[in-house]
XYZ file of C-alpha atoms in Angstrom:
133
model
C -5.520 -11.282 -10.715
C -5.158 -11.823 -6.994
C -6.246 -8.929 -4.672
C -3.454 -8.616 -2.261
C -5.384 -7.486 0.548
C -5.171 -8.340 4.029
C -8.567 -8.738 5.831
C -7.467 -6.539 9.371
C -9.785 -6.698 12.346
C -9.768 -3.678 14.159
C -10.974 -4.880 17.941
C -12.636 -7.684 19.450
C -15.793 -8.034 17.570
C -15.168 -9.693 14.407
C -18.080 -7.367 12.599
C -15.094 -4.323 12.259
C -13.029 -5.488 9.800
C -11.290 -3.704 6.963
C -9.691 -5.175 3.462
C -6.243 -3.516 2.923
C -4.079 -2.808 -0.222
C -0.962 -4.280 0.947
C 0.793 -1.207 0.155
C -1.685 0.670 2.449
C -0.558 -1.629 5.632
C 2.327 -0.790 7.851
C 4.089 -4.127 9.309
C 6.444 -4.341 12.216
C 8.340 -7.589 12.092
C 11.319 -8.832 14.461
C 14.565 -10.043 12.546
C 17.733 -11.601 13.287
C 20.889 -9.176 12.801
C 23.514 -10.498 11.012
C 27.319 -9.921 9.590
C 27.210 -6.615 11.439
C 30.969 -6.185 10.738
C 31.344 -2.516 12.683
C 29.090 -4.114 15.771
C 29.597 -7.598 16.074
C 28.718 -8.205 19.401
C 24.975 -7.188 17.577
C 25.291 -10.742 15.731
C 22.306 -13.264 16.572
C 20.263 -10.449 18.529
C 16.462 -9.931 17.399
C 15.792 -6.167 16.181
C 12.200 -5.195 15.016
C 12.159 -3.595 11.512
C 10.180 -0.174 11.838
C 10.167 0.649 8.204
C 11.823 0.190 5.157
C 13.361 3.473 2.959
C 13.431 2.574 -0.592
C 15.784 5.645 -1.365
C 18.574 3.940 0.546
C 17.733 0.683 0.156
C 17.761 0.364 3.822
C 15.719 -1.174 7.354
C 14.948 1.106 10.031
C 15.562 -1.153 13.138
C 15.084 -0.940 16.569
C 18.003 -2.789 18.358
C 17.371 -4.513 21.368
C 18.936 -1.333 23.333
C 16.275 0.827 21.792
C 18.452 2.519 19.864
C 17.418 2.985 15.954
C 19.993 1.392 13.294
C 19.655 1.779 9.318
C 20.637 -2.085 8.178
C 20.702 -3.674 4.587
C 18.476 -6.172 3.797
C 21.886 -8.282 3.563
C 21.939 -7.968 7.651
C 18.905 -8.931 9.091
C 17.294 -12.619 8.219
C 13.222 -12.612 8.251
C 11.061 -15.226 9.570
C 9.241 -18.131 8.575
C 6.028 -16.609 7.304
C 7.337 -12.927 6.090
C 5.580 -11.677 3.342
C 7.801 -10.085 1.077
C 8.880 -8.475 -2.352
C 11.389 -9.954 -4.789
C 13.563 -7.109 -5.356
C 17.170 -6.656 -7.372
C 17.342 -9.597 -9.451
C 19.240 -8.951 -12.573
C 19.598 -11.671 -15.207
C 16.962 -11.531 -17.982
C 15.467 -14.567 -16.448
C 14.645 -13.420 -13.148
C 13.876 -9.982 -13.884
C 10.669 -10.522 -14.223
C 9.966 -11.784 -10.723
C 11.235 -8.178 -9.292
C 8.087 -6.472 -7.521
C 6.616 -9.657 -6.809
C 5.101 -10.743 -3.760
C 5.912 -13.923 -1.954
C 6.156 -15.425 1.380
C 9.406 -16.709 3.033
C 9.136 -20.215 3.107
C 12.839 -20.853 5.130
C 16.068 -19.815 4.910
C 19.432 -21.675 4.884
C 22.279 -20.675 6.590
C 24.814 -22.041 4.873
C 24.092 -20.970 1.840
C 22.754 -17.694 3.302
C 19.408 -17.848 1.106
C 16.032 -17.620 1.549
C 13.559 -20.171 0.042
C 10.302 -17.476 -0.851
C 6.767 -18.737 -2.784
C 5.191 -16.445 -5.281
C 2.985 -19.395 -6.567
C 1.553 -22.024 -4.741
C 3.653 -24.326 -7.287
C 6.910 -21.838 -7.365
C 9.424 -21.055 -5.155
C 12.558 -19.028 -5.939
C 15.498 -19.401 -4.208
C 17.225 -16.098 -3.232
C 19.816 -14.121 -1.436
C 18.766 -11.788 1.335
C 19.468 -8.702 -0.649
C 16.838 -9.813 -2.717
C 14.034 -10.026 -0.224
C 12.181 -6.590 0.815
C 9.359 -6.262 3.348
């Protein structure tokens, strides 16, 4: 089974390094906002995600104002590079990838979908409500 640790170097010297669960590791990311119907002039802007509340399903982001917004996964798009969780898939089929980590490989705007790798030789190909950090 792979570890899912992340090897974190605390200052300059490479000897002070620790190996973190991934669960154990807090990441701040920047995203693109999108299809903010109620503030569209928000639309294209870069927010940073803060944290992510699993009760409501919801982003904590920091707008480029500084003000703090609470946005669905289906409003901001990650970056090249994001690791991630497949969450909310619901056909028998795919079920079984929720809860697993990948990285986001691209995403398409036309189709509005992300293109994520949980295997070196898989990829998925998923909406953005199905893509948690």
């Amino acid at each position: 089974a792979e570890r899912q640790r992340y090897t974190v170097q605390l200052d300059e010297s490479e000897s002070e390094q620790l190996s973190i669960k991934v669960d154990n590791l807090h990441l701040i990311m920047m995203v693109e906002l999108v299809d903010l119907a109620g503030s569209p002039h928000l639309n294209g802007a870069k927010g940073k995600i803060l944290n992510y509340d699993p009760e409501s399903s919801r982003y904590h982001v920091q707008l480029p104002d500084g003000r703090l917004a609470s946005l669905s996964p289906a409003n901001v798009i990650l970056g090249p590079e994001t690791r991630c969780t497949v969450a909310g898939l619901e056909s028998a089929a795919a079920q079984r990838h929720n809860g697993t980590r990948a990285k986001v490989v691209g995403y398409d705007r036309e189709t509005g979908r992300y293109e994520v790798m949980v295997a070196e030789d898989s990829h998925l190909i998923l909406k953005r409500e199905n893509v948690r950090v």
